[in-house]
């Protein structure tokens, strides 16, 4: 099955191309989004050089993590966060990209084991304005973000790395690009204020190239690496 490794090689090439034409000379991290895909596909991607993997559903992710203990993987949590999942998320992940409430930040901080390094977090911005999406609204993002940032002063087990967004699901590339531009503006303001901020998490299978051209330095790619999600990924409401 050489397809996963050749997909990754092609994506790495596209990332370099996009980075070369962007004005943002930063190294781009590729997170392989493995939700809905089996252990062996993760191992195949790992053997092709991927160390960052993203998952949306806690139970599914914990199962995989257990089976893949011997691999030095960095696990990224990308899904909506319910308060009752915060303990297991704080104990098992290296990054959380979908933080959007102070309550969740406090729980993640309190449950982060004291012998673990600080949990890397990105604050999710709802750049699309669609109510079905999580994240803090773009309209008052600046002030809202500052509220979350000041709460972080009391939360030493969290390390703020940046912001994340999922753009509007639309055929209009113009709309998506406007969202990327607003995200970049918000990110640069935040980066100027907070030393630990170095990550703009935006861009998925369909739009990682324009995202990088507009300043993203972490892309979350699933389908373009692994193909259509085969395994049913239901929520973990147990
Ligand atoms: C599923 C998912 C992705 C990957 O999407 P693809 O279109 O398969 O690349 C990226 N980010 C988040 C937050 C996701 O939920």
Coordinates of N, CA and C and ligand atoms in Angstrom, one line a residue:
X1 N 0.8 -1.2 0.0 CA 0.0 0.0 0.0 C 0.9 1.3 0.0
X2 N 1.4 1.7 -1.1 CA 2.3 2.8 -1.1 C 1.5 4.1 -1.2
X3 N 0.2 4.1 -1.2 CA -0.5 5.4 -1.5 C -0.4 6.4 -0.4
X4 N -0.4 6.0 0.9 CA -0.3 7.0 2.0 C 1.0 7.7 1.9
X5 N 2.1 6.9 1.7 CA 3.4 7.6 1.6 C 3.5 8.5 0.4
X6 N 2.9 8.1 -0.7 CA 3.0 9.0 -1.9 C 2.1 10.2 -1.7
X7 N 1.0 10.0 -1.1 CA 0.2 11.2 -0.8 C 1.0 12.2 0.1
X8 N 1.6 11.6 1.1 CA 2.4 12.5 2.0 C 3.5 13.2 1.2
X9 N 4.2 12.5 0.4 CA 5.3 13.1 -0.4 C 4.7 14.2 -1.3
X10 N 3.6 14.0 -1.9 CA 3.0 15.0 -2.7 C 2.5 16.3 -1.9
X11 N 2.0 16.0 -0.8 CA 1.5 17.1 0.1 C 2.7 17.9 0.6
X12 N 3.8 17.2 1.0 CA 5.0 17.9 1.4 C 5.5 18.8 0.3
X13 N 5.4 18.3 -0.9 CA 5.9 19.2 -2.0 C 5.0 20.4 -2.2
X14 N 3.7 20.2 -2.1 CA 2.7 21.3 -2.2 C 2.9 22.3 -1.1
X15 N 3.2 21.8 0.1 CA 3.5 22.7 1.2 C 4.7 23.6 0.9
X16 N 5.8 23.0 0.4 CA 7.0 23.8 0.1 C 6.7 24.8 -1.0
X17 N 5.9 24.4 -2.0 CA 5.6 25.3 -3.1 C 4.8 26.5 -2.5
X18 N 3.8 26.2 -1.7 CA 3.0 27.3 -1.1 C 3.8 28.2 -0.2
X19 N 4.7 27.6 0.6 CA 5.5 28.4 1.5 C 6.5 29.3 0.7
X20 N 6.9 28.8 -0.5 CA 7.9 29.5 -1.3 C 7.2 30.8 -1.9
X21 N 5.9 30.7 -2.2 CA 5.3 31.9 -2.8 C 4.6 32.8 -1.8
X22 N 4.6 32.3 -0.5 CA 4.0 33.2 0.5 C 5.1 34.2 1.0
X23 N 4.7 35.2 1.7 CA 5.6 36.1 2.3 C 6.0 35.7 3.7
X24 N 5.6 34.5 4.1 CA 5.8 34.2 5.5 C 6.8 33.0 5.6
X25 N 8.0 33.4 6.0 CA 9.1 32.4 5.8 C 9.2 31.4 7.0
X26 N 8.0 30.9 7.4 CA 8.1 30.0 8.6 C 8.0 28.6 8.1
X27 N 8.5 27.7 9.0 CA 8.4 26.3 8.7 C 6.9 25.8 8.9
X28 N 6.4 25.0 8.1 CA 5.0 24.6 8.2 C 4.9 23.2 8.7
X29 N 4.1 23.0 9.8 CA 4.0 21.6 10.4 C 2.7 21.0 9.7
X30 N 2.9 19.7 9.4 CA 1.8 18.9 8.8 C 1.3 18.0 9.9
X31 N 0.0 18.2 10.3 CA -0.7 17.3 11.2 C -1.6 16.4 10.4
X32 N -1.3 15.1 10.5 CA -2.2 14.1 9.8 C -3.4 13.8 10.6
X33 N -4.6 14.1 10.0 CA -5.8 13.9 10.8 C -6.3 12.5 10.5
X34 N -6.2 11.7 11.5 CA -6.4 10.2 11.4 C -7.8 9.8 11.9
X35 N -8.6 10.7 12.2 CA -10.0 10.2 12.7 C -10.6 9.4 11.6
X36 N -11.3 8.3 12.0 CA -11.9 7.5 11.0 C -11.0 6.5 10.3
X37 N -9.7 6.5 10.7 CA -8.8 5.6 10.0 C -8.1 4.7 11.0
X38 N -7.7 3.5 10.5 CA -7.2 2.5 11.4 C -5.8 2.7 11.9
X39 N -5.4 1.8 12.8 CA -4.0 1.9 13.4 C -3.0 1.7 12.2
X40 N -3.2 0.7 11.3 CA -2.2 0.4 10.4 C -1.9 1.6 9.4
X41 N -3.0 2.4 9.2 CA -2.8 3.6 8.3 C -1.9 4.6 9.1
X42 N -2.2 4.7 10.4 CA -1.4 5.7 11.2 C 0.1 5.2 11.2
X43 N 0.3 3.9 11.3 CA 1.7 3.4 11.3 C 2.4 3.7 9.9
X44 N 1.6 3.5 8.9 CA 2.1 3.8 7.5 C 2.5 5.2 7.4
X45 N 1.7 6.1 7.9 CA 2.0 7.6 7.8 C 3.2 7.9 8.7
X46 N 3.2 7.2 9.9 CA 4.4 7.5 10.8 C 5.7 7.0 10.1
X47 N 5.6 5.9 9.4 CA 6.8 5.4 8.7 C 7.2 6.3 7.5
X48 N 6.2 7.1 7.1 CA 6.5 8.0 6.0 C 7.0 9.4 6.6
X49 N 7.2 9.4 7.9 CA 7.8 10.6 8.4 C 6.9 11.5 9.2
X50 N 5.6 11.2 9.4 CA 4.7 12.0 10.1 C 4.8 11.7 11.6
X51 N 4.9 12.8 12.4 CA 4.9 12.5 13.9 C 3.7 13.1 14.6
X52 N 3.0 14.1 13.9 CA 1.9 14.8 14.5 C 0.6 14.2 13.9
X53 N -0.3 13.7 14.8 CA -1.6 13.1 14.4 C -2.7 13.8 15.1
X54 N -3.8 14.1 14.4 CA -4.9 14.8 14.9 C -6.1 13.9 15.0
X55 N -6.9 14.0 16.1 CA -8.1 13.2 16.3 C -9.2 14.1 16.8
X56 N -10.5 13.8 16.6 CA -11.6 14.6 17.0 C -12.4 13.9 18.1
X57 N -12.4 12.6 18.2 CA -13.2 11.9 19.2 C -12.4 11.2 20.2
X58 N -12.7 11.5 21.5 CA -11.8 11.1 22.6 C -11.7 9.6 22.6
X59 N -12.8 8.8 22.6 CA -12.7 7.4 22.8 C -11.9 6.7 21.7
X60 N -12.2 7.2 20.5 CA -11.4 6.6 19.3 C -9.9 6.9 19.4
X61 N -9.6 8.2 19.9 CA -8.2 8.6 20.0 C -7.5 7.7 21.1
X62 N -8.2 7.5 22.2 CA -7.6 6.8 23.3 C -7.3 5.4 22.9
X63 N -8.2 4.7 22.2 CA -8.0 3.4 21.7 C -6.7 3.3 20.8
X64 N -6.6 4.3 19.9 CA -5.4 4.3 19.1 C -4.2 4.5 19.8
X65 N -4.2 5.5 20.8 CA -3.0 5.8 21.5 C -2.5 4.6 22.3
X66 N -3.4 3.8 22.8 CA -3.1 2.6 23.6 C -2.4 1.6 22.6
X67 N -2.9 1.5 21.4 CA -2.3 0.5 20.5 C -1.0 1.0 19.9
X68 N -0.7 2.3 20.0 CA 0.4 2.9 19.3 C 1.5 3.4 20.3
X69 N 1.4 2.9 21.5 CA 2.3 3.4 22.6 C 3.8 3.5 22.2
X70 N 4.2 2.5 21.4 CA 5.7 2.5 21.2 C 6.1 3.5 20.1
X71 N 5.2 4.2 19.5 CA 5.5 5.2 18.5 C 5.6 6.6 19.1
X72 N 6.6 7.3 18.8 CA 6.8 8.7 19.4 C 5.9 9.7 18.7
X73 N 4.6 9.6 18.9 CA 3.6 10.4 18.2 C 3.3 11.6 19.1
X74 N 3.1 12.8 18.5 CA 2.5 13.9 19.2 C 1.0 13.9 18.8
X75 N 0.2 13.8 19.8 CA -1.3 13.7 19.6 C -1.9 15.1 19.7
X76 N -2.8 15.4 18.8 CA -3.4 16.7 18.7 C -4.9 16.5 18.8
X77 N -5.6 17.1 19.8 CA -7.0 17.0 19.9 C -7.7 18.2 19.1
X78 N -8.6 17.8 18.2 CA -9.2 18.8 17.3 C -10.7 19.0 17.5
X79 N -11.4 18.2 18.2 CA -12.8 18.2 18.3 C -13.4 19.1 19.3
X80 N -14.7 19.3 19.3 CA -15.4 20.0 20.3 C -15.1 19.4 21.7
X81 N -15.0 20.2 22.7 CA -14.6 19.7 24.1 C -15.8 19.9 25.1
X82 N -16.2 18.8 25.6 CA -17.2 18.8 26.7 C -16.4 18.8 28.0
X83 N -16.9 19.5 29.0 CA -16.2 19.6 30.3 C -15.8 18.2 30.9
X84 N -16.8 17.3 30.7 CA -16.5 15.9 31.3 C -15.4 15.2 30.6
X85 N -14.9 15.7 29.5 CA -13.8 15.0 28.7 C -12.5 15.6 29.1
X86 N -12.5 16.7 29.8 CA -11.2 17.5 30.0 C -10.1 16.7 30.7
X87 N -10.5 15.8 31.6 CA -9.4 15.1 32.4 C -8.7 14.2 31.4
X88 N -9.4 13.4 30.6 CA -8.7 12.5 29.7 C -8.0 13.2 28.6
X89 N -8.5 14.3 28.2 CA -7.8 15.1 27.1 C -6.5 15.7 27.7
X90 N -6.6 16.2 28.9 CA -5.4 16.8 29.5 C -4.3 15.7 29.8
X91 N -4.8 14.5 30.1 CA -3.8 13.4 30.4 C -3.2 12.8 29.2
X92 N -3.9 12.9 28.0 CA -3.4 12.1 26.9 C -3.0 12.8 25.7
X93 N -3.1 14.1 25.6 CA -2.8 14.8 24.4 C -1.6 15.7 24.6
X94 N -0.9 16.1 23.5 CA 0.2 17.1 23.6 C -0.3 18.5 23.2
X95 N -1.3 18.5 22.3 CA -1.9 19.7 21.8 C -3.4 19.6 21.9
X96 N -4.1 20.8 22.1 CA -5.5 20.9 22.0 C -5.8 22.2 21.1
X97 N -6.4 22.0 20.0 CA -6.6 23.1 19.0 C -8.0 23.8 19.2
X98 N -8.8 23.2 20.0 CA -10.3 23.6 19.9 C -10.7 24.2 21.2
X99 N -9.8 25.0 21.9 CA -10.2 25.6 23.2 C -11.0 26.9 22.9
X100 N -12.1 27.1 23.5 CA -12.8 28.3 23.3 C -13.6 28.9 24.5
X101 N -13.3 28.3 25.7 CA -13.9 28.8 26.9 C -13.0 28.7 28.1
X102 N -13.1 29.7 29.0 CA -12.3 29.8 30.2 C -12.5 28.5 31.0
X103 N -13.7 28.1 31.1 CA -14.0 26.9 32.0 C -13.2 25.7 31.5
X104 N -13.2 25.5 30.2 CA -12.5 24.4 29.7 C -10.9 24.6 29.9
X105 N -10.5 25.8 29.8 CA -9.0 26.0 30.0 C -8.7 25.7 31.4
X106 N -9.5 26.1 32.4 CA -9.2 25.8 33.8 C -9.2 24.3 34.1
X107 N -10.2 23.6 33.5 CA -10.2 22.1 33.7 C -9.0 21.5 33.1
X108 N -8.6 21.9 31.9 CA -7.4 21.3 31.2 C -6.2 21.5 32.1
X109 N -6.1 22.7 32.6 CA -4.9 23.1 33.5 C -4.9 22.2 34.7
X110 N -6.1 22.1 35.4 CA -6.2 21.4 36.6 C -5.9 19.9 36.5
X111 N -6.3 19.4 35.3 CA -6.1 17.9 35.1 C -4.8 17.6 34.4
X112 N -4.0 18.6 34.0 CA -2.8 18.2 33.3 C -1.8 17.7 34.4
X113 N -1.3 16.4 34.2 CA -0.4 15.8 35.2 C 0.8 16.7 35.5
X114 N 1.2 16.8 36.8 CA 2.3 17.7 37.1 C 3.6 17.3 36.5
X115 N 3.8 16.0 36.2 CA 5.1 15.6 35.6 C 5.1 15.7 34.1
X116 N 4.0 16.2 33.5 CA 4.0 16.3 32.0 C 4.3 17.8 31.7
X117 N 4.9 18.0 30.5 CA 5.1 19.4 30.0 C 3.8 20.1 29.9
X118 N 3.8 21.4 29.9 CA 2.6 22.2 29.7 C 1.8 21.7 28.4
X119 N 0.5 21.7 28.5 CA -0.3 21.3 27.4 C -0.3 22.5 26.4
X120 N 0.0 22.2 25.1 CA 0.0 23.3 24.1 C -1.4 23.5 23.6
X121 N -1.9 24.8 23.7 CA -3.2 25.0 23.2 C -3.3 26.1 22.2
X122 N -4.3 25.9 21.3 CA -4.7 26.9 20.3 C -6.1 27.3 20.7
X123 N -6.5 28.6 20.6 CA -7.8 29.0 20.8 C -8.5 29.0 19.4
X124 N -9.7 28.3 19.4 CA -10.4 28.2 18.2 C -11.3 29.5 17.9
X125 N -11.1 30.0 16.7 CA -11.9 31.2 16.3 C -12.9 30.7 15.2
X126 N -14.1 31.1 15.4 CA -15.2 30.8 14.4 C -15.1 31.8 13.3
X127 N -14.2 31.6 12.4 CA -14.0 32.6 11.4 C -15.2 32.6 10.4
X128 N -15.9 31.6 10.4 CA -17.0 31.5 9.4 C -18.3 32.2 9.9
X129 N -18.4 32.4 11.2 CA -19.6 32.9 11.8 C -20.8 32.0 11.7
X130 N -20.7 30.7 11.2 CA -21.8 29.8 11.2 C -22.0 29.3 12.6
X131 N -23.3 29.2 13.0 CA -23.5 28.8 14.5 C -23.2 27.4 14.7
X132 N -23.1 26.6 13.7 CA -22.8 25.2 13.9 C -21.4 24.9 14.3
X133 N -20.6 26.0 14.1 CA -19.1 25.8 14.4 C -18.8 26.3 15.8
X134 N -17.8 25.6 16.5 CA -17.3 26.1 17.8 C -16.4 27.2 17.5
X135 N -15.9 27.8 18.6 CA -14.9 28.8 18.5 C -15.5 30.2 18.9
X136 N -14.6 31.1 19.2 CA -15.1 32.4 19.6 C -15.4 33.2 18.3
X137 N -16.4 34.0 18.3 CA -16.9 34.7 17.1 C -15.8 35.7 16.6
X138 N -15.7 35.9 15.3 CA -14.8 36.8 14.7 C -15.0 38.3 15.1
X139 N -16.3 38.6 15.2 CA -16.7 40.0 15.5 C -16.0 40.6 16.7
X140 N -16.1 39.9 17.8 CA -15.5 40.4 19.0 C -14.3 39.6 19.4
X141 N -13.7 39.0 18.4 CA -12.6 38.0 18.7 C -11.4 38.7 19.5
X142 N -11.1 39.9 19.1 CA -10.0 40.6 19.7 C -10.2 40.7 21.2
X143 N -11.4 41.2 21.7 CA -11.5 41.4 23.1 C -11.8 40.1 23.8
X144 N -12.5 39.2 23.2 CA -12.8 37.9 23.7 C -11.5 37.1 23.9
X145 N -10.6 37.2 22.9 CA -9.3 36.5 23.0 C -8.5 37.1 24.2
X146 N -8.6 38.4 24.4 CA -7.8 39.0 25.5 C -8.3 38.5 26.8
X147 N -9.6 38.2 26.9 CA -10.2 37.7 28.2 C -9.6 36.3 28.4
X148 N -9.5 35.5 27.4 CA -9.0 34.1 27.5 C -7.5 34.2 27.9
X149 N -6.8 35.1 27.2 CA -5.4 35.3 27.4 C -5.1 35.7 28.8
X150 N -5.9 36.6 29.4 CA -5.6 37.0 30.8 C -5.9 35.9 31.8
X151 N -6.9 35.1 31.5 CA -7.1 33.9 32.3 C -5.9 33.0 32.3
X152 N -5.2 32.9 31.2 CA -4.0 32.0 31.1 C -2.9 32.3 32.2
X153 N -2.9 33.5 32.6 CA -1.8 33.9 33.6 C -1.9 33.0 34.8
X154 N -3.1 32.6 35.2 CA -3.3 31.7 36.4 C -3.2 30.2 36.0
X155 N -2.9 29.9 34.8 CA -3.0 28.5 34.4 C -1.6 28.0 33.8
X156 N -0.7 27.7 34.8 CA 0.7 27.4 34.4 C 0.9 26.1 33.6
X157 N -0.1 25.2 33.6 CA 0.0 24.0 32.9 C -0.4 24.1 31.4
X158 N -0.8 25.3 31.1 CA -1.2 25.5 29.6 C -0.2 26.4 29.0
X159 N 0.2 26.1 27.7 CA 1.1 27.0 27.0 C 0.3 27.5 25.7
X160 N 0.0 28.7 25.7 CA -0.7 29.2 24.5 C 0.2 29.3 23.3
X161 N -0.2 28.5 22.2 CA 0.7 28.5 21.0 C 0.1 29.3 19.9
X162 N -1.3 29.5 19.9 CA -1.8 30.3 18.8 C -3.3 30.2 18.7
X163 N -3.8 30.3 17.4 CA -5.2 30.2 17.2 C -5.4 29.3 16.0
X164 N -6.7 28.8 16.0 CA -7.1 27.8 15.0 C -8.4 28.2 14.4
X165 N -8.7 27.8 13.1 CA -10.0 28.0 12.6 C -10.3 26.9 11.5
X166 N -11.6 26.7 11.4 CA -12.2 25.9 10.3 C -13.0 26.9 9.4
X167 N -12.6 27.2 8.2 CA -13.3 28.2 7.4 C -14.7 27.7 7.0
X168 N -15.5 28.7 6.5 CA -16.8 28.4 5.9 C -16.6 27.3 4.8
X169 N -17.6 26.4 4.9 CA -17.6 25.4 3.8 C -18.4 26.0 2.6
X170 N -17.6 26.5 1.7 CA -18.2 27.2 0.6 C -17.4 27.0 -0.7
X171 N -18.0 27.2 -1.8 CA -17.3 27.1 -3.1 C -16.5 28.4 -3.3
X172 N -16.9 29.5 -2.5 CA -16.3 30.8 -2.8 C -14.9 30.8 -2.2
X173 N -13.8 30.8 -3.0 CA -12.5 30.8 -2.5 C -12.2 32.2 -2.0
X174 N -12.9 33.2 -2.5 CA -12.7 34.6 -2.0 C -13.1 34.7 -0.5
X175 N -14.2 34.1 -0.2 CA -14.7 34.2 1.2 C -13.7 33.5 2.1
X176 N -13.2 32.3 1.7 CA -12.3 31.6 2.5 C -11.0 32.4 2.7
X177 N -10.5 33.0 1.6 CA -9.3 33.8 1.7 C -9.5 35.0 2.6
X178 N -10.6 35.6 2.6 CA -10.9 36.7 3.5 C -10.8 36.2 4.9
X179 N -11.3 35.0 5.2 CA -11.2 34.5 6.6 C -9.8 34.2 6.9
X180 N -9.0 33.7 6.0 CA -7.6 33.5 6.3 C -6.9 34.8 6.6
X181 N -7.2 35.8 5.9 CA -6.5 37.1 6.1 C -6.9 37.7 7.5
X182 N -8.2 37.5 7.9 CA -8.6 38.0 9.2 C -7.9 37.2 10.3
X183 N -7.8 35.9 10.0 CA -7.1 35.1 11.0 C -5.6 35.5 11.2
X184 N -5.0 35.8 10.0 CA -3.6 36.2 10.1 C -3.4 37.5 10.9
X185 N -4.3 38.4 10.7 CA -4.2 39.7 11.4 C -4.3 39.5 12.9
X186 N -5.3 38.6 13.3 CA -5.5 38.3 14.7 C -4.3 37.6 15.3
X187 N -3.8 36.7 14.5 CA -2.6 35.9 14.9 C -1.4 36.9 15.1
X188 N -1.2 37.8 14.2 CA 0.1 38.6 14.4 C -0.1 39.5 15.6
X189 N -1.3 40.0 15.8 CA -1.4 40.8 17.1 C -1.1 40.0 18.3
X190 N -1.7 38.8 18.3 CA -1.5 38.0 19.5 C 0.0 37.6 19.7
X191 N 0.7 37.3 18.6 CA 2.1 36.9 18.6 C 2.9 38.1 19.1
X192 N 2.5 39.3 18.8 CA 3.3 40.5 19.3 C 3.1 40.7 20.8
X193 N 2.0 40.1 21.3 CA 1.8 40.3 22.8 C 2.3 39.2 23.6
X194 N 2.3 38.0 23.1 CA 2.6 36.8 23.9 C 3.7 36.0 23.3
X195 N 4.8 35.8 24.1 CA 6.0 35.2 23.6 C 5.8 33.8 23.1
X196 N 4.9 33.0 23.8 CA 4.8 31.6 23.4 C 4.1 31.4 22.1
X197 N 3.4 32.4 21.6 CA 2.6 32.2 20.4 C 3.4 32.1 19.2
X198 N 3.3 31.0 18.5 CA 4.0 30.8 17.2 C 3.3 29.9 16.2
X199 N 2.0 29.7 16.4 CA 1.2 28.8 15.6 C -0.1 29.4 15.1
X200 N -0.2 29.4 13.8 CA -1.5 29.7 13.1 C -2.0 28.4 12.5
X201 N -3.0 27.8 13.2 CA -3.5 26.4 12.7 C -4.6 26.6 11.8
X202 N -4.4 26.6 10.5 CA -5.5 26.7 9.5 C -5.1 26.1 8.2
X203 N -6.1 25.5 7.5 CA -5.8 24.8 6.3 C -6.1 23.3 6.4
X204 N -6.9 22.7 5.6 CA -7.2 21.3 5.6 C -7.0 20.8 4.2
X205 N -7.5 19.5 3.9 CA -7.2 18.9 2.6 C -7.5 19.9 1.4
X206 N -8.6 20.6 1.4 CA -9.0 21.3 0.3 C -8.4 22.7 0.2
X207 N -7.9 23.2 1.3 CA -7.4 24.6 1.2 C -6.1 24.8 1.9
X208 N -5.3 23.8 2.1 CA -4.0 24.0 2.9 C -3.1 24.9 2.1
X209 N -3.1 24.8 0.7 CA -2.2 25.7 0.0 C -2.5 27.2 0.1
X210 N -3.8 27.6 -0.2 CA -4.0 29.0 0.1 C -3.9 29.4 1.6
X211 N -4.1 28.5 2.5 CA -3.9 28.8 3.9 C -2.5 29.2 4.2
X212 N -1.6 28.4 3.6 CA -0.1 28.7 3.8 C 0.3 30.0 3.1
X213 N -0.3 30.2 1.9 CA 0.0 31.4 1.2 C -0.4 32.6 2.0
X214 N -1.4 32.4 2.9 CA -1.9 33.6 3.7 C -1.3 33.5 5.2
X215 N -0.3 32.7 5.4 CA 0.4 32.8 6.7 C 0.2 31.6 7.7
X216 N -0.6 30.6 7.3 CA -0.7 29.5 8.2 C 0.7 28.8 8.3
X217 N 1.0 28.3 9.5 CA 2.2 27.5 9.7 C 1.9 26.1 10.3
X218 N 0.6 25.7 10.4 CA 0.3 24.4 10.8 C -1.0 24.0 10.0
X219 N -0.9 22.9 9.2 CA -2.1 22.5 8.5 C -2.5 21.1 9.0
X220 N -3.8 20.9 8.9 CA -4.4 19.7 9.5 C -5.1 19.0 8.3
X221 N -4.4 17.9 7.8 CA -4.9 17.3 6.6 C -5.2 15.8 6.9
X222 N -6.5 15.5 6.5 CA -6.9 14.1 6.7 C -7.1 13.4 5.3
X223 N -8.2 13.7 4.7 CA -8.6 13.0 3.4 C -7.5 13.0 2.4
X224 N -6.8 14.1 2.2 CA -5.7 14.1 1.2 C -4.6 13.1 1.5
X225 N -4.5 12.7 2.7 CA -3.4 11.7 3.1 C -4.0 10.3 3.1
X226 N -5.2 10.1 3.8 CA -5.7 8.8 4.1 C -6.8 8.4 3.1
X227 N -7.3 9.3 2.3 CA -8.5 9.0 1.5 C -9.7 9.2 2.3
X228 N -10.9 8.9 1.8 CA -12.2 9.1 2.5 C -12.2 8.3 3.8
X229 N -12.8 8.9 4.8 CA -12.9 8.3 6.1 C -13.7 7.0 6.0
X230 N -13.0 5.9 6.2 CA -13.7 4.6 6.1 C -14.5 4.2 7.3
X231 N -13.8 4.2 8.4 CA -14.4 3.9 9.7 C -15.4 4.9 10.0
X232 N -16.5 4.5 10.6 CA -17.5 5.4 11.0 C -16.9 6.2 12.2
X233 N -16.9 7.5 12.2 CA -16.4 8.2 13.4 C -17.6 8.8 14.1
X234 N -18.2 8.0 15.0 CA -19.3 8.6 15.7 C -18.8 9.3 16.9
X235 N -19.6 10.2 17.5 CA -19.2 10.9 18.7 C -19.0 9.8 19.8
X236 N -18.4 10.2 20.9 CA -18.1 9.3 22.0 C -19.0 9.7 23.2
X237 N -20.3 9.4 23.0 CA -21.2 9.9 24.1 C -21.4 8.9 25.2
X238 N -20.4 8.0 25.4 CA -20.5 7.1 26.5 C -20.1 7.6 27.8
Ligands
LIG1 C1 -11.6 16.4 10.1 C2 -10.8 17.7 10.4 C3 -9.7 18.0 9.6 C4 -9.3 17.3 8.4 O1 -10.2 17.5 7.3 P1 -9.9 16.9 5.8 O2 -10.8 17.7 5.0 O3 -10.2 15.4 5.9 O4 -8.5 17.2 5.5 C5 -9.0 19.1 10.0 N1 -9.3 19.9 11.1 C6 -10.4 19.6 11.8 C7 -10.7 20.4 13.0 C8 -11.2 18.5 11.5 O5 -12.2 18.2 12.3

